[in-house]
Short mmCIF file of C-alpha atoms in Angstrom, two decimals:
data_model
loop_
_atom_site.label_atom_id
_atom_site.label_comp_id
_atom_site.label_asym_id
_atom_site.label_seq_id
_atom_site.Cartn_x
_atom_site.Cartn_y
_atom_site.Cartn_z
CA MET W 1 -8.66 16.47 18.34
CA LYS W 2 -5.38 15.39 19.54
CA LEU W 3 -1.94 15.76 18.42
CA SER W 4 0.68 14.06 19.70
CA CYS W 5 3.98 15.70 19.70
CA GLY W 6 5.83 13.77 16.98
CA THR W 7 3.24 15.36 13.92
CA SER W 8 5.45 18.16 12.65
CA PHE W 9 3.84 22.57 13.03
CA ALA W 10 3.50 22.48 9.43
CA PHE W 11 1.16 20.21 9.65
CA LEU W 12 -1.05 21.68 12.74
CA ILE W 13 -1.04 24.70 10.82
CA MET W 14 -2.82 22.85 8.15
CA LEU W 15 -5.25 21.36 10.20
CA LEU W 16 -6.03 24.97 11.34
CA LEU W 17 -6.03 27.00 8.36
CA ALA W 18 -7.34 24.05 5.77
CA GLY W 19 -10.48 22.53 6.96
CA GLN W 20 -12.51 23.19 4.39
CA TYR W 21 -10.28 20.29 2.41
CA VAL W 22 -11.36 17.53 4.56
CA HIS W 23 -13.88 14.84 2.01
CA VAL W 24 -14.32 10.99 2.54
CA TYR W 25 -15.05 9.00 -0.54
CA ALA W 26 -17.68 6.73 -0.41
CA GLY W 27 -15.89 4.82 -2.82
CA SER W 28 -16.42 5.36 -7.22
CA PHE W 29 -13.94 4.26 -9.47
CA HIS W 30 -16.05 6.74 -11.71
CA LYS W 31 -15.68 9.31 -9.31
CA ASP W 32 -12.90 8.73 -7.66
CA VAL W 33 -9.70 7.50 -10.32
CA LYS W 34 -8.12 7.67 -13.78
CA ILE W 35 -7.37 5.08 -15.67
CA HIS W 36 -4.05 7.03 -16.64
CA TRP W 37 -2.07 3.99 -18.84
CA GLY W 38 -2.92 0.45 -20.83
CA ASP W 39 -4.58 1.97 -24.06
CA GLY W 40 -7.41 0.34 -22.82
CA ARG W 41 -6.68 -2.58 -20.95
CA GLY W 42 -8.03 -0.99 -17.49
CA LYS W 43 -12.09 -1.35 -17.43
CA ILE W 44 -14.63 0.05 -15.16
CA HIS W 45 -17.34 -2.54 -15.27
CA ASP W 46 -20.19 -1.23 -14.08
CA ARG W 47 -22.45 1.95 -13.72
CA ASP W 48 -21.95 2.36 -9.90
CA GLY W 49 -18.04 2.28 -10.75
CA LYS W 50 -17.62 -0.70 -7.74
CA LEU W 51 -15.59 -3.28 -10.14
CA LEU W 52 -12.21 -2.38 -12.27
CA SER W 53 -10.09 -4.65 -13.69
CA LEU W 54 -6.81 -4.28 -14.87
CA SER W 55 -5.24 -6.64 -17.71
CA LEU W 56 -2.58 -6.93 -18.96
CA ASP W 57 -0.51 -8.42 -22.49
CA LYS W 58 2.50 -8.64 -24.29
CA SER W 59 2.90 -5.40 -24.96
CA SER W 60 1.65 -3.35 -21.98
CA GLY W 61 0.54 -3.53 -18.70
CA SER W 62 -2.08 -0.85 -16.87
CA GLY W 63 -3.38 0.66 -14.06
CA PHE W 64 -5.42 3.92 -12.67
CA GLN W 65 -4.28 6.42 -10.13
CA SER W 66 -6.45 8.99 -7.74
CA ASN W 67 -7.92 12.14 -8.41
CA GLN W 68 -6.29 13.36 -5.37
CA GLU W 69 -3.92 14.00 -3.31
CA PHE W 70 -3.69 12.74 0.07
CA LEU W 71 -1.68 14.22 3.06
CA TYR W 72 -1.73 10.89 5.55
CA GLY W 73 -5.03 8.92 5.21
CA LYS W 74 -7.64 5.61 5.13
CA ALA W 75 -6.94 3.98 1.85
CA GLU W 76 -8.44 0.13 1.27
CA VAL W 77 -9.65 -2.03 -1.86
CA GLN W 78 -10.91 -5.45 -2.05
CA MET W 79 -8.76 -8.16 -4.31
CA LYS W 80 -8.84 -11.30 -6.76
CA LEU W 81 -5.78 -11.77 -8.44
CA VAL W 82 -4.38 -13.51 -11.77
CA PRO W 83 -4.92 -17.30 -11.86
CA GLY W 84 -3.24 -19.59 -12.61
CA ASN W 85 0.78 -19.22 -14.00
CA SER W 86 1.07 -15.85 -13.43
CA ALA W 87 4.89 -15.84 -13.24
CA GLY W 88 7.17 -12.70 -13.52
CA ILE W 89 4.03 -10.82 -13.00
CA VAL W 90 3.30 -7.75 -10.06
CA THR W 91 -0.30 -6.42 -9.18
CA THR W 92 -0.18 -3.60 -6.77
CA PHE W 93 -1.70 -0.59 -4.83
CA TYR W 94 0.53 1.71 -3.39
CA LEU W 95 0.89 5.50 -2.31
CA LYS W 96 3.50 7.16 -3.78
CA SER W 97 4.24 10.69 -3.47
CA PRO W 98 5.98 12.28 -7.37
CA GLY W 99 9.56 13.10 -8.06
CA THR W 100 12.91 12.05 -7.22
CA THR W 101 13.00 12.07 -4.00
CA TRP W 102 9.41 10.97 -3.19
CA ASP W 103 7.66 8.69 -0.48
CA GLU W 104 5.38 5.70 -0.53
CA ILE W 105 3.33 2.78 1.15
CA ASP W 106 3.06 -0.58 -1.21
CA PHE W 107 1.49 -3.09 -0.99
CA GLU W 108 2.60 -5.37 -4.17
CA PHE W 109 1.69 -8.93 -5.42
CA LEU W 110 4.59 -11.03 -6.68
CA GLY W 111 3.12 -13.91 -8.76
CA ASN W 112 4.41 -17.21 -9.35
CA ILE W 113 3.65 -20.76 -11.07
CA SER W 114 1.18 -22.77 -10.80
CA GLY W 115 0.11 -24.12 -7.23
CA HIS W 116 2.86 -21.79 -6.00
CA PRO W 117 1.30 -19.33 -3.80
CA TYR W 118 1.61 -15.38 -4.40
CA THR W 119 4.52 -13.49 -2.47
CA LEU W 120 2.88 -10.22 -1.04
CA HIS W 121 5.66 -7.82 -0.89
CA THR W 122 5.43 -4.51 1.11
CA ASN W 123 8.01 -1.72 1.62
CA VAL W 124 8.23 1.78 2.78
CA TYR W 125 9.56 4.65 0.74
CA THR W 126 11.37 7.58 2.38
CA LYS W 127 12.66 10.65 -0.01
CA GLY W 128 13.62 8.07 -2.16
CA THR W 129 14.99 5.04 -0.43
CA GLY W 130 13.10 1.90 0.75
CA ASP W 131 15.55 -0.85 1.91
CA LYS W 132 12.57 -1.45 4.23
CA GLU W 133 10.33 -4.70 2.91
CA GLN W 134 8.62 -7.43 4.44
CA GLN W 135 7.44 -10.70 2.75
CA PHE W 136 4.28 -13.04 2.77
CA HIS W 137 2.96 -15.83 2.04
CA LEU W 138 -0.96 -15.34 2.67
CA TRP W 139 -3.65 -17.38 4.76
CA PHE W 140 -5.51 -17.62 1.58
CA ASP W 141 -5.55 -18.27 -2.70
CA PRO W 142 -6.25 -14.63 -3.03
CA THR W 143 -6.96 -15.87 -6.82
CA VAL W 144 -9.77 -17.39 -5.72
CA ASN W 145 -11.64 -14.49 -3.80
CA PHE W 146 -11.80 -10.60 -3.01
CA HIS W 147 -10.15 -10.06 0.09
CA THR W 148 -9.88 -6.07 1.88
CA TYR W 149 -6.71 -4.70 1.53
CA CYS W 150 -5.59 -1.67 3.66
CA ILE W 151 -3.12 1.08 4.57
CA THR W 152 -3.70 2.80 6.95
CA TRP W 153 -1.39 6.02 6.90
CA ASN W 154 -1.18 9.18 9.88
CA PRO W 155 0.93 11.23 12.00
CA GLN W 156 2.55 8.37 14.27
CA ARG W 157 2.30 4.97 12.24
CA ILE W 158 1.59 2.48 9.07
CA ILE W 159 -0.30 -0.21 9.08
CA PHE W 160 -0.48 -3.34 6.30
CA THR W 161 -4.12 -4.98 7.47
CA VAL W 162 -5.18 -8.20 4.76
CA ASP W 163 -8.97 -8.20 5.76
CA GLY W 164 -8.74 -6.39 8.51
CA ILE W 165 -5.45 -8.64 10.23
CA PRO W 166 -2.98 -6.56 10.91
CA ILE W 167 0.22 -7.67 9.41
CA ARG W 168 2.79 -4.49 10.13
CA GLU W 169 3.43 -2.22 11.65
CA PHE W 170 5.81 0.87 10.83
CA LYS W 171 6.37 3.15 13.46
CA ASN W 172 6.96 6.46 12.83
CA SER W 173 11.09 7.01 15.00
CA GLU W 174 11.46 10.19 13.64
CA ALA W 175 12.94 11.17 16.96
CA VAL W 176 14.93 8.79 16.71
CA GLY W 177 16.45 8.98 13.25
CA VAL W 178 14.63 7.05 11.65
CA PRO W 179 12.51 8.16 8.73
CA PHE W 180 9.05 8.41 7.73
CA PRO W 181 6.59 10.36 5.19
CA THR W 182 5.10 13.13 6.54
CA ARG W 183 5.94 16.15 4.90
CA GLN W 184 4.81 14.98 1.16
CA PRO W 185 1.13 14.15 -0.02
CA MET W 186 0.51 10.94 -1.48
CA ARG W 187 -1.28 9.72 -4.66
CA LEU W 188 -3.03 5.87 -4.69
CA TYR W 189 -2.63 4.37 -7.48
CA ALA W 190 -3.27 0.08 -8.84
CA SER W 191 -1.13 -1.56 -11.72
CA LEU W 192 -0.65 -5.17 -12.61
CA TRP W 193 2.80 -5.27 -15.04
CA GLU W 194 5.20 -7.43 -16.23
CA ALA W 195 8.62 -8.10 -13.94
CA GLU W 196 10.23 -11.93 -14.98
CA HIS W 197 13.45 -9.97 -14.25
CA TRP W 198 13.02 -10.06 -10.80
CA ALA W 199 9.42 -10.79 -9.36
CA THR W 200 9.62 -14.28 -9.27
CA ARG W 201 12.44 -16.11 -7.54
CA GLY W 202 14.61 -13.15 -8.46
CA GLY W 203 13.40 -13.59 -11.75
CA LEU W 204 13.95 -17.43 -12.29
CA GLU W 205 10.73 -18.00 -13.41
CA LYS W 206 9.11 -16.14 -16.59
CA THR W 207 6.01 -14.77 -17.89
CA ASP W 208 4.52 -17.24 -19.92
CA TRP W 209 3.30 -15.18 -22.37
CA SER W 210 0.19 -17.73 -24.01
CA LYS W 211 -1.73 -17.56 -20.90
CA ALA W 212 -2.05 -13.69 -21.68
CA PRO W 213 -4.22 -11.20 -21.39
CA PHE W 214 -3.97 -11.39 -17.35
CA THR W 215 -6.50 -9.59 -15.40
CA ALA W 216 -7.31 -8.65 -11.51
CA PHE W 217 -10.18 -7.04 -10.62
CA TYR W 218 -10.23 -4.48 -8.00
CA ARG W 219 -13.99 -3.89 -5.96
CA ASN W 220 -14.93 -1.79 -3.67
CA TYR W 221 -12.52 1.28 -3.67
CA ASN W 222 -12.65 3.68 -0.16
CA VAL W 223 -11.13 6.26 0.69
CA ASP W 224 -11.02 7.83 3.87
CA GLY W 225 -7.87 10.78 3.84
CA CYS W 226 -6.63 14.16 3.67
CA VAL W 227 -7.11 16.11 0.40
CA TRP W 228 -3.90 17.67 -0.37
CA ALA W 229 -5.52 21.24 -2.51
CA ASN W 230 -3.75 24.16 -3.19
CA GLY W 231 -0.55 23.60 -0.85
CA LYS W 232 -3.14 22.72 2.47
CA SER W 233 -4.09 20.20 3.98
CA SER W 234 -6.69 19.41 7.14
CA CYS W 235 -7.92 15.92 8.64
CA SER W 236 -11.38 15.88 9.91
CA ALA W 237 -11.22 15.57 13.96
CA ASN W 238 -13.28 12.74 13.94
CA SER W 239 -11.59 10.24 11.79
CA PRO W 240 -10.24 7.16 14.13
CA TRP W 241 -8.03 6.48 11.66
CA PHE W 242 -5.68 9.29 12.32
CA THR W 243 -5.17 8.86 15.40
CA GLN W 244 -5.65 4.57 15.10
CA LYS W 245 -3.13 1.88 16.81
CA LEU W 246 -3.18 -1.22 17.54
CA ASP W 247 -4.57 -2.45 20.40
CA SER W 248 -2.61 -5.32 22.81
CA ASN W 249 -5.57 -7.76 20.39
CA GLY W 250 -4.43 -6.07 16.98
CA GLN W 251 -0.71 -6.83 18.21
CA THR W 252 -0.52 -10.42 19.33
CA ARG W 253 -2.90 -10.99 15.44
CA MET W 254 -0.01 -9.16 13.79
CA LYS W 255 2.72 -11.38 15.38
CA GLY W 256 0.54 -14.47 15.34
CA VAL W 257 0.94 -13.27 11.57
CA GLN W 258 4.42 -12.71 11.22
CA ASN W 259 5.80 -15.82 12.82
CA LYS W 260 3.76 -18.05 11.02
CA TYR W 261 4.11 -16.43 6.87
CA MET W 262 5.90 -13.70 6.49
CA ILE W 263 8.85 -15.12 4.53
CA SER W 264 11.59 -12.26 4.34
CA PHE W 265 12.75 -9.11 5.52
CA THR W 266 15.07 -5.92 4.68
CA THR W 267 16.16 -3.70 6.93
CA LYS W 268 18.34 -0.50 6.98
CA VAL W 269 20.12 0.29 9.74
CA TRP W 270 20.24 4.47 10.46
CA ASN W 271 22.10 5.31 13.14
CA HIS W 272 22.19 2.66 15.67
CA LYS W 273 23.51 -0.56 15.52
CA ILE W 274 20.64 -2.70 15.90
CA GLN W 275 20.15 -6.55 15.39
CA ASN W 276 17.04 -6.52 14.20
CA THR W 277 14.68 -10.45 14.66
CA LYS W 278 11.34 -10.58 13.62
CA ASP W 279 9.59 -8.39 16.01
CA THR W 280 7.93 -5.51 15.35
CA GLN W 281 9.71 -2.37 17.22
CA TYR W 282 11.07 0.85 15.54
CA PHE W 283 14.15 -0.48 13.31
CA LEU W 284 12.14 -3.46 11.82
CA ILE W 285 10.93 -2.46 8.98
#
């Protein structure tokens, strides 16, 4: 396996010492995740563990987390979001490390009043700091059918895809002072929760609890990652996602989505004065 010069020496040592910790998941909610909050509002619906639902009512939402932590990986799931009036509701699929200086990679779907589109909110946190948002309106109704959402996180980049179409790339630019999540293992999480104080038009639209309970569905959860165990992690030499990048066709498709469907972005400038545009470069977040 070829590692770029941007890969840390510490991670290279992990690769050499911990081959026994490589796992590839074929995906079962029974085997791979734990419904860790919601008091019964999260449910697995089939024997094979392919379909899971999360529900929200006025008392509580719900969520699940992966049983394993990962340092790099490719994680995908199919989701069908809450239909109708979903104002104030947030449905998520994301990676996150513990602690007060955590790393995080987010897919968050912000509900809206009936007839208006969902907002897909993406963000990357490093050492507890975000300020790297991009938001999109999707080119389909995510409440009618299942669609596939994927996070690819490797030492050089993070790629967000929807139904196989790249919508965002966040590159590792640590060499020029831009923080990138390279050292903290993360778990996968998903949740359905209420955030009416900010989620829909900055909190102008409130949750209509007469429509509760609200339910979102997850299926075909699948992770190919470097499992973190006993302070060590490693990756299989034949994992294509570990060196994945966007070719010219992928870049063109991503820019097409951003030009048509990206509705906002927030950028934090580190040690350079950069004028940001909608082009995805080192400092577009």
